[in-house]
Tab-separated table of C-alpha atoms in Angstrom:
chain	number	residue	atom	x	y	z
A	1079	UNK	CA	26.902	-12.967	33.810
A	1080	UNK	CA	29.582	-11.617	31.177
A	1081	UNK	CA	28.287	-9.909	28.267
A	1082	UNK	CA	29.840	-10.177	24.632
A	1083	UNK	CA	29.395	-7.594	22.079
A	1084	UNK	CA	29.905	-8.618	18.471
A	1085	UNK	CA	30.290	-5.411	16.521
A	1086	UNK	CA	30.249	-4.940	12.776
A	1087	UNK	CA	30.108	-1.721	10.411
A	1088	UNK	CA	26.498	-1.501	10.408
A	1089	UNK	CA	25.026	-3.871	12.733
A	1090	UNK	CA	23.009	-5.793	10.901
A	1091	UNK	CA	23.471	-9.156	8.967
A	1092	UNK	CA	26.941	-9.924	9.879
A	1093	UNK	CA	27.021	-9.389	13.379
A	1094	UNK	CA	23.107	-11.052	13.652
A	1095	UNK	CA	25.119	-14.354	12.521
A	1096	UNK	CA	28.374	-13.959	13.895
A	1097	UNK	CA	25.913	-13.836	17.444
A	1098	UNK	CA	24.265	-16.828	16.622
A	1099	UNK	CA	27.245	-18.469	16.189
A	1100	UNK	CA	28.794	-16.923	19.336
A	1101	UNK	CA	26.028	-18.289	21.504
A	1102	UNK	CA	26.014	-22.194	19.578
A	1103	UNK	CA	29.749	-22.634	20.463
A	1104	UNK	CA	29.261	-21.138	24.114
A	1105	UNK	CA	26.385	-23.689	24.428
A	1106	UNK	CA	28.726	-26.284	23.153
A	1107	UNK	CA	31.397	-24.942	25.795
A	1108	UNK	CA	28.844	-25.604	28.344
A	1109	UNK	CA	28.913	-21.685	29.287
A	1110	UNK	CA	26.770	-19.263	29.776
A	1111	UNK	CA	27.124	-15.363	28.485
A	1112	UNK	CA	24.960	-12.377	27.310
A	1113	UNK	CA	25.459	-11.958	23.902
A	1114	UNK	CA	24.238	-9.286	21.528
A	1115	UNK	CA	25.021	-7.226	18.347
A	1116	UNK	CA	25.573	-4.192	17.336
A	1117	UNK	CA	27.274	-1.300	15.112
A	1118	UNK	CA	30.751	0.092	15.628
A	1119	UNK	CA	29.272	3.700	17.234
A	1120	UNK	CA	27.276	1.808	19.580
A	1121	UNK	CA	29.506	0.084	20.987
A	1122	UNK	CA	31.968	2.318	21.790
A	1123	UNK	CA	29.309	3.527	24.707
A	1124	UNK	CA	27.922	0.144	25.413
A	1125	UNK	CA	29.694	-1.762	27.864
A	1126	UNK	CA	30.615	-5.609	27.921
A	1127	UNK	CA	33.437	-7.689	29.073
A	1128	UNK	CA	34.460	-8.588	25.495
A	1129	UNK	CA	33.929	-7.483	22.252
A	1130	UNK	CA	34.309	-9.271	18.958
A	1131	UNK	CA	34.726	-8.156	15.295
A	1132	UNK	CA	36.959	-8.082	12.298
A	1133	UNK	CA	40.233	-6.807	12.878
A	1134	UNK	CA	39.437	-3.409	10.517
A	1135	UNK	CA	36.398	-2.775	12.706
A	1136	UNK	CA	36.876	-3.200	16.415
A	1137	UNK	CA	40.358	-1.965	16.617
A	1138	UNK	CA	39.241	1.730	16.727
A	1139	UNK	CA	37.128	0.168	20.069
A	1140	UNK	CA	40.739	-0.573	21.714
A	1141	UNK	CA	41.068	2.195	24.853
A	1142	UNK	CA	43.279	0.347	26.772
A	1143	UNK	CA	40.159	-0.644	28.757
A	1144	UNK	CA	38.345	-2.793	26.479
A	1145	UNK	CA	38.590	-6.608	26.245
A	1146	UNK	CA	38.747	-6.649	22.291
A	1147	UNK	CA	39.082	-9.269	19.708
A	1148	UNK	CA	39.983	-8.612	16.134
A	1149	UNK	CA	38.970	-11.819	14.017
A	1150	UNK	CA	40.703	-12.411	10.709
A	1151	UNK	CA	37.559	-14.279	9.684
A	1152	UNK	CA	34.330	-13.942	11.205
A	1153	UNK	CA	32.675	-16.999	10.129
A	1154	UNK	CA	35.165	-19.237	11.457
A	1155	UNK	CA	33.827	-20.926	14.513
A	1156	UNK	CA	37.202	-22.085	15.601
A	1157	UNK	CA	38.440	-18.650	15.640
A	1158	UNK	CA	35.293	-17.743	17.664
A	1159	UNK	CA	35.278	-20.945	20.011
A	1160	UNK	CA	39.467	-19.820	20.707
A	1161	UNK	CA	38.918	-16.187	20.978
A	1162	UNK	CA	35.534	-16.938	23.675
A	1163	UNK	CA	37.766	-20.022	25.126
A	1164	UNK	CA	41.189	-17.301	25.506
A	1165	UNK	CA	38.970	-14.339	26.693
A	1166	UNK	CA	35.737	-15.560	28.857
C-alpha cells in the first residue's frame, strides 16, 4: 500500500486537516493509501512514496529521491485531488 506524508512546520493543525482531506478525496478516487502527518524534521527520516506540503516547507525534503509536492494552497482539494491523481 503507498504511504503519503503530509508535512507542515509543526505538525499539528494544518497537516491533521490537510490528512483528512487527503484521505476524503482518495476515498472519492476510489483508492486506497496510508496517510499520516507530521512535522518537517520528521519527515525527512520517515519514509513514504509521496509527500505533500506547502511549497516553503517540503522543498528542503527534495533529495533527488523523494516523491515531493509543493502546494501553493493547502486547503484546496483540487490541488490535492491533482497532485494525489499526478503522483499515486
Amino acid at each position: 500500500m503507498k504511504k503519503v506524508l503530509v508535512v507542515c512546520g509543526n505538525g499539528l493543525g494544518s497537516s491533521m486537516i490537510v490528512e483528512m482531506n487527503v484521505k476524503s478525496i482518495l476515498q472519492e478516487m476510489g483508492k486506497e493509501a496510508e496517510v499520516s502527518h507530521t512535522d518537517l524534521s520528521s519527515a525527512k527520516s520517515e519514509q513514504a512514496d509521496l509527500y505533500l506540503g506547502s511549497e516553503d516547507i517540503v522543498g528542503s525534503l527534495e533529495d533527488g529521491q523523494k516523491n515531493v509536492v509543493k502546494l501553493q494552497n493547502l486547503m484546496d482539494k483540487n490541488e490535492l485531488r491533482e497532485a494525489l491523481t499526478n503522483n499515486l
